[in-house]
PDB file of C-alpha atoms and ligand atoms in Angstrom:
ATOM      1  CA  UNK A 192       0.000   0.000   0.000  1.00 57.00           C
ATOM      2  CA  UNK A 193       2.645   2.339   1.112  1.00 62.00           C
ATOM      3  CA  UNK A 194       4.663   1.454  -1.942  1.00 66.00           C
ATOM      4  CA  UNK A 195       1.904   1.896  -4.035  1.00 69.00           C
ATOM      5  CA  UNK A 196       1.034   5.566  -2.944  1.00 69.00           C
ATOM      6  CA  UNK A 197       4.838   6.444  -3.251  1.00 63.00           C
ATOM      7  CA  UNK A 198       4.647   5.004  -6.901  1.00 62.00           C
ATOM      8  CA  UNK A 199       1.639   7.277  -7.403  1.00 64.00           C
ATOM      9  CA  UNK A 200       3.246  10.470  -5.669  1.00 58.00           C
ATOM     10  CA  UNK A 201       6.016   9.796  -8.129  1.00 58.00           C
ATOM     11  CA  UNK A 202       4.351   9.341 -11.207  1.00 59.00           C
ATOM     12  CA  UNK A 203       2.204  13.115 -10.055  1.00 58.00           C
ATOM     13  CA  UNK A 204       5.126  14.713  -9.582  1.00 58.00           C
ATOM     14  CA  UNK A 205       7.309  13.747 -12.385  1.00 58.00           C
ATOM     15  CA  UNK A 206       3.671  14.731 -14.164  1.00 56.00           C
ATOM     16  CA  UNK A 207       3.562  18.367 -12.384  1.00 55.00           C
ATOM     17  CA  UNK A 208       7.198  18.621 -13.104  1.00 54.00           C
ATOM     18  CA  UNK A 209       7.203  18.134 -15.948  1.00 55.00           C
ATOM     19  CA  UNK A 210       4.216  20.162 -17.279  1.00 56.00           C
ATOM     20  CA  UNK A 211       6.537  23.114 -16.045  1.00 69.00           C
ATOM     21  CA  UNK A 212       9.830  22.480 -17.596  1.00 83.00           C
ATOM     22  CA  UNK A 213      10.085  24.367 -21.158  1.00 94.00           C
ATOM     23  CA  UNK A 214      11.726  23.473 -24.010  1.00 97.00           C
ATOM     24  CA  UNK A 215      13.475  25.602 -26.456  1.00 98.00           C
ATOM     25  CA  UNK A 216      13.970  24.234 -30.112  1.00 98.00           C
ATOM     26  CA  UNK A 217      17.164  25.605 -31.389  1.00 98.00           C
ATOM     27  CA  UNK A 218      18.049  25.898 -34.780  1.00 98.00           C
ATOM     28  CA  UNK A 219      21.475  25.394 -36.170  1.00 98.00           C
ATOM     29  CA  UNK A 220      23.030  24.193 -39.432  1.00 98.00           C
ATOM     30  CA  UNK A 221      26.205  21.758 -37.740  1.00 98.00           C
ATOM     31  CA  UNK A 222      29.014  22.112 -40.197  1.00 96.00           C
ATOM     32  CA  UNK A 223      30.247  25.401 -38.765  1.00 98.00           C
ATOM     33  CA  UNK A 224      33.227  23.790 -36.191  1.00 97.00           C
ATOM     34  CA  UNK A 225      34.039  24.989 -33.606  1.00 98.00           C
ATOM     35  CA  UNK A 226      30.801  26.689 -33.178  1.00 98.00           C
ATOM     36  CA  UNK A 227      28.469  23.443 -34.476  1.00 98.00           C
ATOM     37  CA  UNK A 228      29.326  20.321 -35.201  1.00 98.00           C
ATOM     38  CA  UNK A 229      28.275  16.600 -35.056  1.00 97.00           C
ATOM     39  CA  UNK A 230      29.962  14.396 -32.851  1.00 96.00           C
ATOM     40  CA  UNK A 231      29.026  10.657 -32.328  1.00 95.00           C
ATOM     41  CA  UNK A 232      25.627  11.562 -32.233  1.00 92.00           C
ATOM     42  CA  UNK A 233      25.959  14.300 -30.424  1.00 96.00           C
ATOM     43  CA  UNK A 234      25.508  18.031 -31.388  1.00 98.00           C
ATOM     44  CA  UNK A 235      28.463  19.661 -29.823  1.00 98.00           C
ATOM     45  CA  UNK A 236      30.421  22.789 -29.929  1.00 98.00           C
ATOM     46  CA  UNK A 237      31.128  26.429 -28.648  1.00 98.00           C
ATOM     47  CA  UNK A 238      27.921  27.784 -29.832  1.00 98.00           C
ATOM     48  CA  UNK A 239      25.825  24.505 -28.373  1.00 98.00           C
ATOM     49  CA  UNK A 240      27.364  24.531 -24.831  1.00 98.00           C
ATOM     50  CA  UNK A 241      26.463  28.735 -24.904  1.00 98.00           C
ATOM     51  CA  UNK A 242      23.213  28.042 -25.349  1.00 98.00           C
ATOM     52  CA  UNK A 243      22.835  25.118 -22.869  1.00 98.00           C
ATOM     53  CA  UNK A 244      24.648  26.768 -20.053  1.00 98.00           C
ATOM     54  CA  UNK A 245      21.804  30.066 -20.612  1.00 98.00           C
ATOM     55  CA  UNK A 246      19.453  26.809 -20.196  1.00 98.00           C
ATOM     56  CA  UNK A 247      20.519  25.846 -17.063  1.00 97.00           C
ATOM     57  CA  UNK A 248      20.448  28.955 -15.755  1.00 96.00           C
ATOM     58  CA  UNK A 249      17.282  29.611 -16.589  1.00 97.00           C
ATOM     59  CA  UNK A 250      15.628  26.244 -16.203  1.00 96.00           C
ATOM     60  CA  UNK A 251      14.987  25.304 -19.641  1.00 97.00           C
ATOM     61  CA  UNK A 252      15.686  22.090 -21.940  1.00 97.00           C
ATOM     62  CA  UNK A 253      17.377  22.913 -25.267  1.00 98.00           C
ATOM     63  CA  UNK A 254      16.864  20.323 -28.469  1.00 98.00           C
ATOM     64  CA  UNK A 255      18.582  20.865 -30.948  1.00 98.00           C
ATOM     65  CA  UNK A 256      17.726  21.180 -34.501  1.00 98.00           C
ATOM     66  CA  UNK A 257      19.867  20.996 -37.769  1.00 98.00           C
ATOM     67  CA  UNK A 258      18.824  22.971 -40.876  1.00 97.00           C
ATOM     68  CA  UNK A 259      20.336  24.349 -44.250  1.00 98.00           C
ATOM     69  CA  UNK A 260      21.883  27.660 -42.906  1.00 98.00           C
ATOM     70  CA  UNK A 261      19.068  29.811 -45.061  1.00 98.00           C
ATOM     71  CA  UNK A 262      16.097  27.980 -44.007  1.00 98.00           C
ATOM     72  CA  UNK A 263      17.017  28.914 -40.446  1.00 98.00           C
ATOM     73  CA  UNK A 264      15.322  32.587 -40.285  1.00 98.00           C
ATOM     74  CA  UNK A 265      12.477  31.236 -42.352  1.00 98.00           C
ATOM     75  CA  UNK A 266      12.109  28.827 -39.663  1.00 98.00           C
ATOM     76  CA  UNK A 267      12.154  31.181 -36.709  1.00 98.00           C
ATOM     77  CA  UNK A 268       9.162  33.111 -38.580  1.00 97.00           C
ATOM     78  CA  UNK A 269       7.154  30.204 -38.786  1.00 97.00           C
ATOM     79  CA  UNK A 270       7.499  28.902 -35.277  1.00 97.00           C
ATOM     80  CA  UNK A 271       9.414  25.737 -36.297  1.00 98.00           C
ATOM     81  CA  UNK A 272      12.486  26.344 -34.290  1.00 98.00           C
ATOM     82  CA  UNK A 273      12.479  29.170 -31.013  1.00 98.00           C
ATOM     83  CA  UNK A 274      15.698  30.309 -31.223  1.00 98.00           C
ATOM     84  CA  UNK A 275      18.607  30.534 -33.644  1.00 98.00           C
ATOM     85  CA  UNK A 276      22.070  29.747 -32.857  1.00 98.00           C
ATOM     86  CA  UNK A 277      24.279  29.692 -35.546  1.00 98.00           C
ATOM     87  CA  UNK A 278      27.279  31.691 -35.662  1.00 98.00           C
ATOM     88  CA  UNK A 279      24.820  34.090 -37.054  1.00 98.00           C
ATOM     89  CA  UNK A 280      26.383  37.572 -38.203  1.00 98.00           C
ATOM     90  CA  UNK A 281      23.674  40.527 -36.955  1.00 98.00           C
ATOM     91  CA  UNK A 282      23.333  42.213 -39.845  1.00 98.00           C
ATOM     92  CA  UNK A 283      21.261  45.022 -41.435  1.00 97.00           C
ATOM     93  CA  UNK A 284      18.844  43.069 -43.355  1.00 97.00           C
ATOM     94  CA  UNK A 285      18.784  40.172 -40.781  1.00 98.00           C
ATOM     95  CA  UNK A 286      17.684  42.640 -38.390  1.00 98.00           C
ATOM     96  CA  UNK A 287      14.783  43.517 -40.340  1.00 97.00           C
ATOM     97  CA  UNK A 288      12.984  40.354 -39.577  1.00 98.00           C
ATOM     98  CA  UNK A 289      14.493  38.730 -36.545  1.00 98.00           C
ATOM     99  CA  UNK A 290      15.627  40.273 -33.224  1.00 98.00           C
ATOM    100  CA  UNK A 291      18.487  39.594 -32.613  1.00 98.00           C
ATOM    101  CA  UNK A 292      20.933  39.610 -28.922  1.00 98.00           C
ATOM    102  CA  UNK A 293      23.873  41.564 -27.808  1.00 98.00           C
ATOM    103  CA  UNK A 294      26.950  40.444 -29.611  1.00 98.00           C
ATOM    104  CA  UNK A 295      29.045  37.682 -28.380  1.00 98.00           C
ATOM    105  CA  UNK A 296      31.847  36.731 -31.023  1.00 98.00           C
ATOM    106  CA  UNK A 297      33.514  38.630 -33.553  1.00 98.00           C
ATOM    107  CA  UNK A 298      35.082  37.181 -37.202  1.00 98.00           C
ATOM    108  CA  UNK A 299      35.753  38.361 -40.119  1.00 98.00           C
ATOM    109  CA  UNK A 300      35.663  36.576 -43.813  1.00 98.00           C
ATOM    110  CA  UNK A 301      38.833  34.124 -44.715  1.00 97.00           C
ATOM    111  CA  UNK A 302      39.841  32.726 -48.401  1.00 96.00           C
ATOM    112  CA  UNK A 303      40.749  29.141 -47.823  1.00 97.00           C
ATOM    113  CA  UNK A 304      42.132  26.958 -50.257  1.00 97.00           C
ATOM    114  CA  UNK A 305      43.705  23.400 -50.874  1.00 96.00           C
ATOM    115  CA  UNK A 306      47.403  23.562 -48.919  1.00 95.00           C
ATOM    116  CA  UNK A 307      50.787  22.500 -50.082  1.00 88.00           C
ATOM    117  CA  UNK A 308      50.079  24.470 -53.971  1.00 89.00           C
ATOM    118  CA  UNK A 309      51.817  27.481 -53.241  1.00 82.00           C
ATOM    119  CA  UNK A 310      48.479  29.346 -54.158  1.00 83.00           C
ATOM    120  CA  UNK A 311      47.648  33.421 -52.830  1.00 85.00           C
ATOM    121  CA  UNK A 312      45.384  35.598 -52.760  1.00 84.00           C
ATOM    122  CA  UNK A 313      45.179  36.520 -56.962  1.00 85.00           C
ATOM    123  CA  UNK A 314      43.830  33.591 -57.044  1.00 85.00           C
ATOM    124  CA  UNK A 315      40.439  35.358 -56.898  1.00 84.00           C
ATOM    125  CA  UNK A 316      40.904  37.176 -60.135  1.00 82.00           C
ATOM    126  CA  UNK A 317      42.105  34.278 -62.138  1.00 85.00           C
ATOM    127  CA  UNK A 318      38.338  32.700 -62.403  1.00 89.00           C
ATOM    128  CA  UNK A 319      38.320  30.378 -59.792  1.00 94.00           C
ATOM    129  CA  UNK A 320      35.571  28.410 -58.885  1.00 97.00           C
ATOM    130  CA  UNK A 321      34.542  29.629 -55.479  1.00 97.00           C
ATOM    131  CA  UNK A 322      32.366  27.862 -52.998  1.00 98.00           C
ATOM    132  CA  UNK A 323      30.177  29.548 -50.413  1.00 98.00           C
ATOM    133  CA  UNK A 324      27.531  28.238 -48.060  1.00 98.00           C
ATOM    134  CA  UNK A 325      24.448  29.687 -49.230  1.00 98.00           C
ATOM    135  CA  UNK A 326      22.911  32.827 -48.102  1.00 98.00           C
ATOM    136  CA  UNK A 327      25.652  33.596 -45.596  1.00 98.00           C
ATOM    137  CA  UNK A 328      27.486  36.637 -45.103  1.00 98.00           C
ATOM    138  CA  UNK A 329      30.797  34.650 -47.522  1.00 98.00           C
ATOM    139  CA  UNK A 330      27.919  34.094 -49.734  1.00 98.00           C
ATOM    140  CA  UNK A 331      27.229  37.953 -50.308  1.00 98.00           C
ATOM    141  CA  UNK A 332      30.773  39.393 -50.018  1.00 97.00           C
ATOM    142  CA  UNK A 333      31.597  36.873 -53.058  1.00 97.00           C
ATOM    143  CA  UNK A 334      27.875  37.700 -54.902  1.00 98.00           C
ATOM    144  CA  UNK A 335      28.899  41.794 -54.265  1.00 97.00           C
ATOM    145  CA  UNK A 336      32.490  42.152 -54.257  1.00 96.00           C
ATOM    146  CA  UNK A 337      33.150  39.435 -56.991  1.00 95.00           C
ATOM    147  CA  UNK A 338      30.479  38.300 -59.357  1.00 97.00           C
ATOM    148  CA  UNK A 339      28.337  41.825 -59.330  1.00 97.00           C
ATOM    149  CA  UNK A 340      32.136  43.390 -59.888  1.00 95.00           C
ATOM    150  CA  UNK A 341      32.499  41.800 -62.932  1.00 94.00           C
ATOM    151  CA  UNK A 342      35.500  39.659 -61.659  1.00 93.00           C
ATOM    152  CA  UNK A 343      34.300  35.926 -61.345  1.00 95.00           C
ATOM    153  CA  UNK A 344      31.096  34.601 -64.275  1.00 96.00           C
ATOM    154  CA  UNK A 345      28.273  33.708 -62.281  1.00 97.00           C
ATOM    155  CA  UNK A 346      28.742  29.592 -62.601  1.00 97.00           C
ATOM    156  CA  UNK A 347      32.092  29.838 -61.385  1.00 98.00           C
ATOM    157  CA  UNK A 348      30.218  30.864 -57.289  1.00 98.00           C
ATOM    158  CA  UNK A 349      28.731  27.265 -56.137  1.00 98.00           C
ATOM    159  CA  UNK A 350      26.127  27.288 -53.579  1.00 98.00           C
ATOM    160  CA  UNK A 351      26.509  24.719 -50.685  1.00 98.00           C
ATOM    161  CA  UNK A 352      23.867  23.786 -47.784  1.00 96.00           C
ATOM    162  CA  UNK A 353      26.906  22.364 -45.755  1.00 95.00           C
ATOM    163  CA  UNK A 354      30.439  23.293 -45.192  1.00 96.00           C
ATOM    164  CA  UNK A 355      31.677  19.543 -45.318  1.00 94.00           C
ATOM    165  CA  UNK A 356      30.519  19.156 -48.745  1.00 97.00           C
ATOM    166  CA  UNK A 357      32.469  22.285 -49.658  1.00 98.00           C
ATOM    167  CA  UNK A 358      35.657  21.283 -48.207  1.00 98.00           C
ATOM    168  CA  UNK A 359      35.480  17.840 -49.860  1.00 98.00           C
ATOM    169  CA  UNK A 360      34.861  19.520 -53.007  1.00 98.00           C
ATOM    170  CA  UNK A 361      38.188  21.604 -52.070  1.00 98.00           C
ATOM    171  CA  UNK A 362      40.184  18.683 -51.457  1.00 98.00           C
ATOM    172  CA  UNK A 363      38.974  16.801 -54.120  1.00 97.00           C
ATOM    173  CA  UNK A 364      40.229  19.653 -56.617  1.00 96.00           C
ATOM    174  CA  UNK A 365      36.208  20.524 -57.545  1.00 97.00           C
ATOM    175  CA  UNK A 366      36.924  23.831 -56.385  1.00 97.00           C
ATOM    176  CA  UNK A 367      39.410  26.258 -56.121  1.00 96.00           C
ATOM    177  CA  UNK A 368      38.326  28.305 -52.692  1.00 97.00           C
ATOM    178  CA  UNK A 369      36.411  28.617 -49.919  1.00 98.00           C
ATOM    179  CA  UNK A 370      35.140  31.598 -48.647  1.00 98.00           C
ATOM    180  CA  UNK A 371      33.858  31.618 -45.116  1.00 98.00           C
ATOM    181  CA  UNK A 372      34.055  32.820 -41.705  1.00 98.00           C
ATOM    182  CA  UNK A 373      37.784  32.381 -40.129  1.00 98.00           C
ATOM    183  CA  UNK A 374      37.452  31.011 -36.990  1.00 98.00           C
ATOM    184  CA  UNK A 375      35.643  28.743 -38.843  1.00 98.00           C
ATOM    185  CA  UNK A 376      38.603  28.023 -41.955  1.00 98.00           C
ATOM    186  CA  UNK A 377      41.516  28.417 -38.882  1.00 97.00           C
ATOM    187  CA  UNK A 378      39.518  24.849 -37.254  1.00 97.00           C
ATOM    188  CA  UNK A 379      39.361  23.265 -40.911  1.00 98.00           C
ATOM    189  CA  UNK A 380      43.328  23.825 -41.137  1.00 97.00           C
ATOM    190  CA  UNK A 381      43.346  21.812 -38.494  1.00 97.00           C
ATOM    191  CA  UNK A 382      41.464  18.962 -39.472  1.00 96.00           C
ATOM    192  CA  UNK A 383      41.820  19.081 -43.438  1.00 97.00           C
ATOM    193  CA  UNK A 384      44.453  19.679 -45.941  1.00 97.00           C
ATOM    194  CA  UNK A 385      43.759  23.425 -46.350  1.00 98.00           C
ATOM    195  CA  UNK A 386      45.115  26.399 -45.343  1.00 97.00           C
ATOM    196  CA  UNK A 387      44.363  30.548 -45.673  1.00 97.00           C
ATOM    197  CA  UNK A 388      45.744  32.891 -47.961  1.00 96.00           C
ATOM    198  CA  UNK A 389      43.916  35.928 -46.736  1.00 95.00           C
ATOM    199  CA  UNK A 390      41.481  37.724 -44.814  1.00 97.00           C
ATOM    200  CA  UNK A 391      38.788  39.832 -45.346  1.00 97.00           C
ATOM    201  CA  UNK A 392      38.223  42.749 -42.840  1.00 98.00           C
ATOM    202  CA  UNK A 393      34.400  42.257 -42.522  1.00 98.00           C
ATOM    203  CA  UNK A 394      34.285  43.006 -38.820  1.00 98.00           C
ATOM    204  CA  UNK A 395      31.364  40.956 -38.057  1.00 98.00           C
ATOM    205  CA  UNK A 396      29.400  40.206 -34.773  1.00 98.00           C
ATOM    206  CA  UNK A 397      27.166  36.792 -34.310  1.00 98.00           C
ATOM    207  CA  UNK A 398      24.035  36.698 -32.066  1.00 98.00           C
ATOM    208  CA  UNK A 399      21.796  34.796 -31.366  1.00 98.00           C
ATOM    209  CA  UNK A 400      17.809  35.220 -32.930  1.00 98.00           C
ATOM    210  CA  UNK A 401      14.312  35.346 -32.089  1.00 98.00           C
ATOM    211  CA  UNK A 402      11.308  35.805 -33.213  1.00 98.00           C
ATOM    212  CA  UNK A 403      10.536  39.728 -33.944  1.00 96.00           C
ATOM    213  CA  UNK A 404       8.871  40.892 -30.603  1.00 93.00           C
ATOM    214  CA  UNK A 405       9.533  37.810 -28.251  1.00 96.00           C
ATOM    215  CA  UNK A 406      10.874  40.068 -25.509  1.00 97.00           C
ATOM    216  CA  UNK A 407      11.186  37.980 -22.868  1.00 97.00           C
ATOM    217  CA  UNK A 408      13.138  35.361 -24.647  1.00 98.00           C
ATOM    218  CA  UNK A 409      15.421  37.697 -25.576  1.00 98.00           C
ATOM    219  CA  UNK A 410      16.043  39.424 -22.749  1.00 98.00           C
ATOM    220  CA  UNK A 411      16.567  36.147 -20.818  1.00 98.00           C
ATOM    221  CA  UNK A 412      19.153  35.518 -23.483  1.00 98.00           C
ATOM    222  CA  UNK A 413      20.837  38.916 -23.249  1.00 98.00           C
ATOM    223  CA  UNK A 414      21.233  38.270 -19.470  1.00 98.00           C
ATOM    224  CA  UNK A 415      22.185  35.077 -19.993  1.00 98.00           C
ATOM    225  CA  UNK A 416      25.218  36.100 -22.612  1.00 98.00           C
ATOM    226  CA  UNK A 417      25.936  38.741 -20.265  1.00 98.00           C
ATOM    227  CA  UNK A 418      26.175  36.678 -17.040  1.00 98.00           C
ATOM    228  CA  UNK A 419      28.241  34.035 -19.140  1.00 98.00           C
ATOM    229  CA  UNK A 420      31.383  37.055 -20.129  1.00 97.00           C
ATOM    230  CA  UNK A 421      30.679  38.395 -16.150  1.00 97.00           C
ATOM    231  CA  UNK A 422      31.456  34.801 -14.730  1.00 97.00           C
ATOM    232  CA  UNK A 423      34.162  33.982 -16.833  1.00 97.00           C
ATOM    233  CA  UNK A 424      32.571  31.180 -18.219  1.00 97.00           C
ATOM    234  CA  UNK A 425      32.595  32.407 -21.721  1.00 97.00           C
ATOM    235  CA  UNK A 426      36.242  32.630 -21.732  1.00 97.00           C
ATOM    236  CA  UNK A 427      36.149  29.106 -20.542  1.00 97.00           C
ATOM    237  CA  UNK A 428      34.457  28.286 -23.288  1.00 97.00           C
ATOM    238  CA  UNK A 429      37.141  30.649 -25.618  1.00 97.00           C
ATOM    239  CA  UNK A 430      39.666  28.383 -24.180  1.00 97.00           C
ATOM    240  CA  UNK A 431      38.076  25.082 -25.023  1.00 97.00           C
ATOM    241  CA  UNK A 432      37.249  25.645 -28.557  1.00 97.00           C
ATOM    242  CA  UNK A 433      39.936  27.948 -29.706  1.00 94.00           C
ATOM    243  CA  UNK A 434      43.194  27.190 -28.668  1.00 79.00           C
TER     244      UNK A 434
HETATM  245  N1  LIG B 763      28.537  34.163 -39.887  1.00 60.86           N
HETATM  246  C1  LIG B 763      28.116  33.800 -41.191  1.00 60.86           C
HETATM  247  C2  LIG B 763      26.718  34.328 -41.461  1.00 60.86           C
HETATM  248  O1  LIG B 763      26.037  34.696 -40.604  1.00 60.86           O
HETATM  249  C3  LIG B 763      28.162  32.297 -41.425  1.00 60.86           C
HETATM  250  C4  LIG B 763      27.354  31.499 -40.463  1.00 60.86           C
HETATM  251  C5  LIG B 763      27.296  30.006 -40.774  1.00 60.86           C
HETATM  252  O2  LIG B 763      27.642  29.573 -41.860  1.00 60.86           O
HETATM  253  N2  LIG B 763      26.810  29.234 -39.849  1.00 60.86           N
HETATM  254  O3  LIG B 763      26.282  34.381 -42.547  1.00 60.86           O
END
């Protein structure tokens, strides 16, 4: 009898509890190391522990969702996913239909290409093929500075969803360069047989993204960013991921 009731108090309050306990979907696209990246099964990363150390401060369960970079604001619009966190850059036109947090990472663009072939930087002018990951901020500094220019045809900028089809494509001689964020290209130096030739002062800020007027979601998150740099635990997290 006794057992039974505890069984039943149990079940009640694991009911109760769990009625209470919110869960944020986050959207991601997980070819972006060291920010998002699969491992095992696991989604892990810079970006991923950020957003689950805000969680546990703040009581909440994050699962994690992985999308094609430019379906991810689409997604945020149409309730799929609550929150974006991407390495997103805050830009202009970004900020026109998402809201978006404080900043809490800074990178600029990088030109990465295969290593060991002695290549530089004119290697932009001489027709390459460049890839990009579609509708990312590499995406439009190629599609304004290069194709609109008149320096590289149109066919010769190849759209990606993922980064690790890109960098195969590299390595596999498909392509000629990358363009893409550097923290990003200084991990895949370390893991593939590429290197960088140059960087592009873009002076770019990532944040994470809501839904245009979810206030108290982002304000949470501000605080949350904010008590992360205050604590020291985002320079932890510096330390773990970018060495
Ligand atoms: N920071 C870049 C952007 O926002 C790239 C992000 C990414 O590919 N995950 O466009």
């Amino acid at each position: 009898m006794v057992k039974k009731t505890v069984l039943v108090c149990i079940i009640l309050f694991s009911f109760v509890f769990s009625a209470f306990s919110v869960t944020y979907v986050v959207g991601t696209e997980a070819s972006f190391p060291p920010f998002e990246y699969v491992e095992g099964e696991e989604f892990v990363g810079f970006d991923m522990d950020l957003i689950r150390e805000i969680g546990k401060m703040y009581g909440f369960d994050v699962e994690i969702r992985d999308i094609s970079f430019d379906s991810l604001i689409p997604s945020l619009i149409t309730g799929n996913i609550n929150i974006i966190v991407a390495g997103m850059t805050i830009t202009e036109e970004r900020e026109r239909v998402v809201d978006f947090t404080i900043p809490y990472f800074s990178a600029d663009q990088s030109i990465m290409v295969r290593s060991g072939e002695s290549t530089n930087l004119t290697v932009l002018f001489m027709k390459p093929k460049i890839g990009v990951q579609t509708g990312t901020t590499g995406d439009l500094w190629v599609t304004e500075n290069l194709v609109e220019a008149g320096f590289l045809p149109k066919a010769n900028l190849i759209r990606y969803d993922t980064f690790n089809f890109a960098v195969r494509d590299l390595i596999n001689k498909n392509l000629d360069a990358i363009v893409l964020d550097n923290p990003v290209a200084e991990r895949f130096t370390k893991t593939d047989p590429v290197e960088i030739v140059g960087i592009i002062k873009t002076n770019e800020n990532y944040g994470m993204a809501v839904a245009p007027g979810n206030e108290d979601l982002l304000n949470m998150l501000n605080e949350g960013i904010t008590k992360l740099q205050e604590t020291g635990k985002m320079d932890e997290l510096i330390g773990k991921y970018f060495k």
